[in-house]
Amino acid sequence: MADGFSHDPYFKKRIEYSLKREDFKFDTSQLLFSTFEVDVGTQFLLRNLIDKVDNPTSILDLGCGSGVIGIVLAHFFPQAEVVLSDKDLLAVRYSRHNAEVNNVPNAQVVGGVGIEAVADRNYDLIVSNIPAKIGDEAIEQDFVLGPYNLLKPEGAYWSVVVSQLNRLLPGIGRKHELRMSEVAKRPGHTIYKIVKPAK
């Protein structure tokens, strides 16, 4: 299976991606997010965080899609236990396959809505390309407060959002008194970071 997924009835194409002179391959389905190339928001997030996190031992990629963010982080942080989660079972299938393709045995993929399948542990680092179309309440509960509650003390949650969500995330941060900051911005995308205080 790790040699190709072209036999899968949902397979669309294999895309390639490079970061810090390391090469990755991801098989994608036409039914999953960003099937022609690695999404520009995902690329923006990875470029900004990869040198700014300090040897995490536990990582969660929430809403993993075909697994790009979690798999890349599993490669660069082989000492970490990396969990990838998505509500879409096809995403789970492709993320598991892509973890094999990219030889990251420290990556585990699970299926579940929000944090329901990953709430049995805490994480040094949580990452997400937050989906824009699931509704404000779902974003607040499943993609801000839920992951925040799973952070270890001094853990960080990095997320990238499309520009229309800039009206939403800072307000959630203020409402719940989160240590949220804007890390970087480009046309179309913004990266936010939330840090959980030490106990």
PDB file of C-alpha atoms in Angstrom:
ATOM      1  CA  MET A   1       0.000   0.000   0.000  1.00  0.00           C
ATOM      2  CA  ALA A   2       2.836   2.437   0.741  1.00  0.00           C
ATOM      3  CA  ASP A   3       3.969   2.300  -2.899  1.00  0.00           C
ATOM      4  CA  GLY A   4       0.816   3.908  -4.246  1.00  0.00           C
ATOM      5  CA  PHE A   5      -2.907   4.234  -3.732  1.00  0.00           C
ATOM      6  CA  SER A   6      -4.016   4.324  -7.365  1.00  0.00           C
ATOM      7  CA  HIS A   7      -6.110   1.192  -6.848  1.00  0.00           C
ATOM      8  CA  ASP A   8      -8.287   3.009  -4.315  1.00  0.00           C
ATOM      9  CA  PRO A   9     -11.620   3.997  -5.921  1.00  0.00           C
ATOM     10  CA  TYR A  10     -11.443   7.479  -4.363  1.00  0.00           C
ATOM     11  CA  PHE A  11      -7.851   8.188  -5.423  1.00  0.00           C
ATOM     12  CA  LYS A  12      -7.245  11.362  -7.450  1.00  0.00           C
ATOM     13  CA  LYS A  13      -3.494  12.022  -7.599  1.00  0.00           C
ATOM     14  CA  ARG A  14      -0.198  12.082  -5.723  1.00  0.00           C
ATOM     15  CA  ILE A  15       1.091  15.518  -4.781  1.00  0.00           C
ATOM     16  CA  GLU A  16       4.609  16.395  -3.706  1.00  0.00           C
ATOM     17  CA  TYR A  17       5.709  18.887  -1.090  1.00  0.00           C
ATOM     18  CA  SER A  18       9.099  20.051   0.203  1.00  0.00           C
ATOM     19  CA  LEU A  19      10.029  21.851   3.408  1.00  0.00           C
ATOM     20  CA  LYS A  20      13.567  22.570   4.625  1.00  0.00           C
ATOM     21  CA  ARG A  21      14.952  20.381   1.822  1.00  0.00           C
ATOM     22  CA  GLU A  22      12.910  17.408   2.962  1.00  0.00           C
ATOM     23  CA  ASP A  23      10.553  15.863   0.423  1.00  0.00           C
ATOM     24  CA  PHE A  24       7.092  14.439   1.076  1.00  0.00           C
ATOM     25  CA  LYS A  25       4.459  12.676  -1.011  1.00  0.00           C
ATOM     26  CA  PHE A  26       0.735  12.692  -0.339  1.00  0.00           C
ATOM     27  CA  ASP A  27      -1.907  10.667  -2.117  1.00  0.00           C
ATOM     28  CA  THR A  28      -5.200  12.534  -2.248  1.00  0.00           C
ATOM     29  CA  SER A  29      -8.847  11.922  -3.000  1.00  0.00           C
ATOM     30  CA  GLN A  30     -11.088  14.251  -4.971  1.00  0.00           C
ATOM     31  CA  LEU A  31     -13.458  14.203  -1.984  1.00  0.00           C
ATOM     32  CA  LEU A  32     -10.871  15.638   0.423  1.00  0.00           C
ATOM     33  CA  PHE A  33      -9.661  19.188   0.978  1.00  0.00           C
ATOM     34  CA  SER A  34      -7.056  20.608  -1.424  1.00  0.00           C
ATOM     35  CA  THR A  35      -6.428  17.832  -3.926  1.00  0.00           C
ATOM     36  CA  PHE A  36      -4.279  19.633  -6.512  1.00  0.00           C
ATOM     37  CA  GLU A  37      -1.468  20.803  -4.208  1.00  0.00           C
ATOM     38  CA  VAL A  38      -0.800  21.320  -0.533  1.00  0.00           C
ATOM     39  CA  ASP A  39      -3.137  24.116   0.505  1.00  0.00           C
ATOM     40  CA  VAL A  40      -1.426  27.520   0.739  1.00  0.00           C
ATOM     41  CA  GLY A  41      -2.728  28.022   4.283  1.00  0.00           C
ATOM     42  CA  THR A  42      -1.201  24.727   5.359  1.00  0.00           C
ATOM     43  CA  GLN A  43       2.098  25.670   3.733  1.00  0.00           C
ATOM     44  CA  PHE A  44       2.003  29.075   5.436  1.00  0.00           C
ATOM     45  CA  LEU A  45       1.397  27.463   8.834  1.00  0.00           C
ATOM     46  CA  LEU A  46       4.181  24.906   8.454  1.00  0.00           C
ATOM     47  CA  ARG A  47       6.747  27.469   7.292  1.00  0.00           C
ATOM     48  CA  ASN A  48       6.002  29.693  10.272  1.00  0.00           C
ATOM     49  CA  LEU A  49       5.923  27.138  13.046  1.00  0.00           C
ATOM     50  CA  ILE A  50       8.531  24.538  12.122  1.00  0.00           C
ATOM     51  CA  ASP A  51      11.491  26.451  13.598  1.00  0.00           C
ATOM     52  CA  LYS A  52       9.531  28.003  16.464  1.00  0.00           C
ATOM     53  CA  VAL A  53       8.477  24.938  18.421  1.00  0.00           C
ATOM     54  CA  ASP A  54      10.885  23.333  20.846  1.00  0.00           C
ATOM     55  CA  ASN A  55      10.996  19.531  20.604  1.00  0.00           C
ATOM     56  CA  PRO A  56       7.387  18.678  21.486  1.00  0.00           C
ATOM     57  CA  THR A  57       6.752  15.161  22.745  1.00  0.00           C
ATOM     58  CA  SER A  58       3.026  15.087  21.972  1.00  0.00           C
ATOM     59  CA  ILE A  59       1.351  16.684  18.960  1.00  0.00           C
ATOM     60  CA  LEU A  60      -2.250  16.770  17.741  1.00  0.00           C
ATOM     61  CA  ASP A  61      -3.251  17.641  14.175  1.00  0.00           C
ATOM     62  CA  LEU A  62      -6.969  18.415  14.440  1.00  0.00           C
ATOM     63  CA  GLY A  63      -8.975  18.130  11.226  1.00  0.00           C
ATOM     64  CA  CYS A  64      -6.046  16.494   9.487  1.00  0.00           C
ATOM     65  CA  GLY A  65      -7.500  15.965   5.993  1.00  0.00           C
ATOM     66  CA  SER A  66      -4.988  13.898   4.025  1.00  0.00           C
ATOM     67  CA  GLY A  67      -2.487  14.258   6.855  1.00  0.00           C
ATOM     68  CA  VAL A  68      -0.042  16.865   5.603  1.00  0.00           C
ATOM     69  CA  ILE A  69       0.549  18.906   8.774  1.00  0.00           C
ATOM     70  CA  GLY A  70       0.725  15.986  11.191  1.00  0.00           C
ATOM     71  CA  ILE A  71       2.918  13.870   8.929  1.00  0.00           C
ATOM     72  CA  VAL A  72       5.381  16.686   8.271  1.00  0.00           C
ATOM     73  CA  LEU A  73       5.625  17.387  12.011  1.00  0.00           C
ATOM     74  CA  ALA A  74       6.037  13.673  12.755  1.00  0.00           C
ATOM     75  CA  HIS A  75       8.981  13.627  10.352  1.00  0.00           C
ATOM     76  CA  PHE A  76      10.703  16.656  11.849  1.00  0.00           C
ATOM     77  CA  PHE A  77       9.979  15.613  15.454  1.00  0.00           C
ATOM     78  CA  PRO A  78      10.506  11.830  15.465  1.00  0.00           C
ATOM     79  CA  GLN A  79      10.655  11.798  19.257  1.00  0.00           C
ATOM     80  CA  ALA A  80       7.045  13.010  19.433  1.00  0.00           C
ATOM     81  CA  GLU A  81       3.873  10.976  19.526  1.00  0.00           C
ATOM     82  CA  VAL A  82       1.726  12.560  16.840  1.00  0.00           C
ATOM     83  CA  VAL A  83      -2.038  12.066  16.658  1.00  0.00           C
ATOM     84  CA  LEU A  84      -3.980  13.032  13.542  1.00  0.00           C
ATOM     85  CA  SER A  85      -7.750  13.296  13.809  1.00  0.00           C
ATOM     86  CA  ASP A  86     -10.571  13.965  11.354  1.00  0.00           C
ATOM     87  CA  LYS A  87     -14.331  13.451  11.294  1.00  0.00           C
ATOM     88  CA  ASP A  88     -14.149  12.156   7.712  1.00  0.00           C
ATOM     89  CA  LEU A  89     -13.351   8.449   7.520  1.00  0.00           C
ATOM     90  CA  LEU A  90     -11.907   8.907   4.031  1.00  0.00           C
ATOM     91  CA  ALA A  91      -9.470  11.440   5.502  1.00  0.00           C
ATOM     92  CA  VAL A  92      -8.546   8.867   8.136  1.00  0.00           C
ATOM     93  CA  ARG A  93      -7.922   6.270   5.415  1.00  0.00           C
ATOM     94  CA  TYR A  94      -5.697   8.586   3.383  1.00  0.00           C
ATOM     95  CA  SER A  95      -3.820   9.961   6.395  1.00  0.00           C
ATOM     96  CA  ARG A  96      -2.961   6.433   7.533  1.00  0.00           C
ATOM     97  CA  HIS A  97      -1.778   5.569   4.057  1.00  0.00           C
ATOM     98  CA  ASN A  98       0.242   8.778   3.738  1.00  0.00           C
ATOM     99  CA  ALA A  99       1.903   8.144   7.097  1.00  0.00           C
ATOM    100  CA  GLU A 100       3.172   4.868   5.610  1.00  0.00           C
ATOM    101  CA  VAL A 101       4.233   6.532   2.361  1.00  0.00           C
ATOM    102  CA  ASN A 102       6.313   9.059   4.304  1.00  0.00           C
ATOM    103  CA  ASN A 103       7.650   6.530   6.819  1.00  0.00           C
ATOM    104  CA  VAL A 104       6.494   8.206  10.030  1.00  0.00           C
ATOM    105  CA  PRO A 105       5.722   5.369  12.449  1.00  0.00           C
ATOM    106  CA  ASN A 106       5.236   7.896  15.271  1.00  0.00           C
ATOM    107  CA  ALA A 107       1.983   9.100  13.659  1.00  0.00           C
ATOM    108  CA  GLN A 108      -1.363   7.655  14.748  1.00  0.00           C
ATOM    109  CA  VAL A 109      -4.595   8.495  12.908  1.00  0.00           C
ATOM    110  CA  VAL A 110      -8.046   8.397  14.512  1.00  0.00           C
ATOM    111  CA  GLY A 111     -11.555   9.332  13.451  1.00  0.00           C
ATOM    112  CA  GLY A 112     -13.926  11.486  15.469  1.00  0.00           C
ATOM    113  CA  VAL A 113     -15.865  14.735  15.557  1.00  0.00           C
ATOM    114  CA  GLY A 114     -14.045  17.575  17.265  1.00  0.00           C
ATOM    115  CA  ILE A 115     -11.866  16.305  20.090  1.00  0.00           C
ATOM    116  CA  GLU A 116     -14.005  13.291  21.015  1.00  0.00           C
ATOM    117  CA  ALA A 117     -11.435  10.723  19.848  1.00  0.00           C
ATOM    118  CA  VAL A 118      -8.355  12.504  21.201  1.00  0.00           C
ATOM    119  CA  ALA A 119      -9.462  13.788  24.602  1.00  0.00           C
ATOM    120  CA  ASP A 120      -7.784  10.971  26.541  1.00  0.00           C
ATOM    121  CA  ARG A 121      -4.424  12.771  26.627  1.00  0.00           C
ATOM    122  CA  ASN A 122      -2.811  16.199  26.681  1.00  0.00           C
ATOM    123  CA  TYR A 123      -0.507  17.768  24.124  1.00  0.00           C
ATOM    124  CA  ASP A 124       2.523  20.060  23.968  1.00  0.00           C
ATOM    125  CA  LEU A 125       1.516  21.235  20.500  1.00  0.00           C
ATOM    126  CA  ILE A 126      -1.826  21.310  18.701  1.00  0.00           C
ATOM    127  CA  VAL A 127      -2.132  22.411  15.076  1.00  0.00           C
ATOM    128  CA  SER A 128      -5.070  22.976  12.779  1.00  0.00           C
ATOM    129  CA  ASN A 129      -6.071  24.487   9.468  1.00  0.00           C
ATOM    130  CA  ILE A 130      -9.475  25.470  10.828  1.00  0.00           C
ATOM    131  CA  PRO A 131     -12.354  24.741   8.434  1.00  0.00           C
ATOM    132  CA  ALA A 132     -14.250  27.919   7.619  1.00  0.00           C
ATOM    133  CA  LYS A 133     -17.672  26.523   6.737  1.00  0.00           C
ATOM    134  CA  ILE A 134     -18.645  24.562   9.838  1.00  0.00           C
ATOM    135  CA  GLY A 135     -20.245  27.527  11.625  1.00  0.00           C
ATOM    136  CA  ASP A 136     -19.129  29.931  14.333  1.00  0.00           C
ATOM    137  CA  GLU A 137     -20.305  27.830  17.284  1.00  0.00           C
ATOM    138  CA  ALA A 138     -18.621  24.675  16.011  1.00  0.00           C
ATOM    139  CA  ILE A 139     -15.381  26.607  15.467  1.00  0.00           C
ATOM    140  CA  GLU A 140     -15.537  28.074  18.975  1.00  0.00           C
ATOM    141  CA  GLN A 141     -16.285  24.763  20.688  1.00  0.00           C
ATOM    142  CA  ASP A 142     -14.473  22.164  18.544  1.00  0.00           C
ATOM    143  CA  PHE A 143     -11.574  24.160  17.112  1.00  0.00           C
ATOM    144  CA  VAL A 144     -10.734  26.682  19.856  1.00  0.00           C
ATOM    145  CA  LEU A 145     -11.981  25.788  23.335  1.00  0.00           C
ATOM    146  CA  GLY A 146     -11.843  22.007  22.913  1.00  0.00           C
ATOM    147  CA  PRO A 147      -8.218  21.880  21.778  1.00  0.00           C
ATOM    148  CA  TYR A 148      -7.212  24.570  24.261  1.00  0.00           C
ATOM    149  CA  ASN A 149      -8.444  22.360  27.094  1.00  0.00           C
ATOM    150  CA  LEU A 150      -6.203  19.526  25.856  1.00  0.00           C
ATOM    151  CA  LEU A 151      -3.015  21.589  26.007  1.00  0.00           C
ATOM    152  CA  LYS A 152      -0.429  20.861  28.652  1.00  0.00           C
ATOM    153  CA  PRO A 153       0.612  23.849  30.775  1.00  0.00           C
ATOM    154  CA  GLU A 154       2.790  26.074  28.552  1.00  0.00           C
ATOM    155  CA  GLY A 155       1.591  24.121  25.513  1.00  0.00           C
ATOM    156  CA  ALA A 156       0.733  25.981  22.319  1.00  0.00           C
ATOM    157  CA  TYR A 157      -2.078  25.758  19.807  1.00  0.00           C
ATOM    158  CA  TRP A 158      -1.174  27.032  16.333  1.00  0.00           C
ATOM    159  CA  SER A 159      -3.946  27.503  13.789  1.00  0.00           C
ATOM    160  CA  VAL A 160      -4.285  29.013  10.344  1.00  0.00           C
ATOM    161  CA  VAL A 161      -7.567  30.494   9.172  1.00  0.00           C
ATOM    162  CA  VAL A 162      -8.896  32.102   6.016  1.00  0.00           C
ATOM    163  CA  SER A 163      -9.281  35.848   6.279  1.00  0.00           C
ATOM    164  CA  GLN A 164     -13.045  35.831   6.841  1.00  0.00           C
ATOM    165  CA  LEU A 165     -12.476  34.156  10.216  1.00  0.00           C
ATOM    166  CA  ASN A 166     -10.413  37.103  11.449  1.00  0.00           C
ATOM    167  CA  ARG A 167     -13.717  38.554  12.626  1.00  0.00           C
ATOM    168  CA  LEU A 168     -14.267  35.506  14.827  1.00  0.00           C
ATOM    169  CA  LEU A 169     -11.087  34.188  16.425  1.00  0.00           C
ATOM    170  CA  PRO A 170      -9.840  37.314  18.257  1.00  0.00           C
ATOM    171  CA  GLY A 171     -13.328  37.741  19.725  1.00  0.00           C
ATOM    172  CA  ILE A 172     -13.301  34.171  21.039  1.00  0.00           C
ATOM    173  CA  GLY A 173      -9.882  34.828  22.556  1.00  0.00           C
ATOM    174  CA  ARG A 174     -11.068  37.952  24.351  1.00  0.00           C
ATOM    175  CA  LYS A 175     -14.323  36.350  25.486  1.00  0.00           C
ATOM    176  CA  HIS A 176     -12.522  33.455  27.166  1.00  0.00           C
ATOM    177  CA  GLU A 177      -9.407  35.417  28.200  1.00  0.00           C
ATOM    178  CA  LEU A 178      -7.089  33.224  26.166  1.00  0.00           C
ATOM    179  CA  ARG A 179      -3.458  34.136  25.552  1.00  0.00           C
ATOM    180  CA  MET A 180      -4.029  34.458  21.819  1.00  0.00           C
ATOM    181  CA  SER A 181      -1.704  36.312  19.480  1.00  0.00           C
ATOM    182  CA  GLU A 182      -1.520  36.877  15.747  1.00  0.00           C
ATOM    183  CA  VAL A 183       1.716  35.279  14.542  1.00  0.00           C
ATOM    184  CA  ALA A 184       1.699  36.048  10.818  1.00  0.00           C
ATOM    185  CA  LYS A 185      -0.577  37.288   8.070  1.00  0.00           C
ATOM    186  CA  ARG A 186      -0.625  37.023   4.281  1.00  0.00           C
ATOM    187  CA  PRO A 187      -3.323  37.797   1.725  1.00  0.00           C
ATOM    188  CA  GLY A 188      -6.046  35.269   2.443  1.00  0.00           C
ATOM    189  CA  HIS A 189      -4.692  33.700   5.648  1.00  0.00           C
ATOM    190  CA  THR A 190      -3.774  34.498   9.252  1.00  0.00           C
ATOM    191  CA  ILE A 191      -1.933  32.365  11.807  1.00  0.00           C
ATOM    192  CA  TYR A 192      -2.971  32.529  15.451  1.00  0.00           C
ATOM    193  CA  LYS A 193      -1.199  31.057  18.463  1.00  0.00           C
ATOM    194  CA  ILE A 194      -2.746  30.315  21.853  1.00  0.00           C
ATOM    195  CA  VAL A 195      -0.486  29.486  24.793  1.00  0.00           C
ATOM    196  CA  LYS A 196      -1.809  27.821  27.930  1.00  0.00           C
ATOM    197  CA  PRO A 197      -0.387  29.382  31.099  1.00  0.00           C
ATOM    198  CA  ALA A 198       1.805  27.368  33.422  1.00  0.00           C
ATOM    199  CA  LYS A 199      -0.008  26.119  36.488  1.00  0.00           C
TER     200      LYS A 199
END
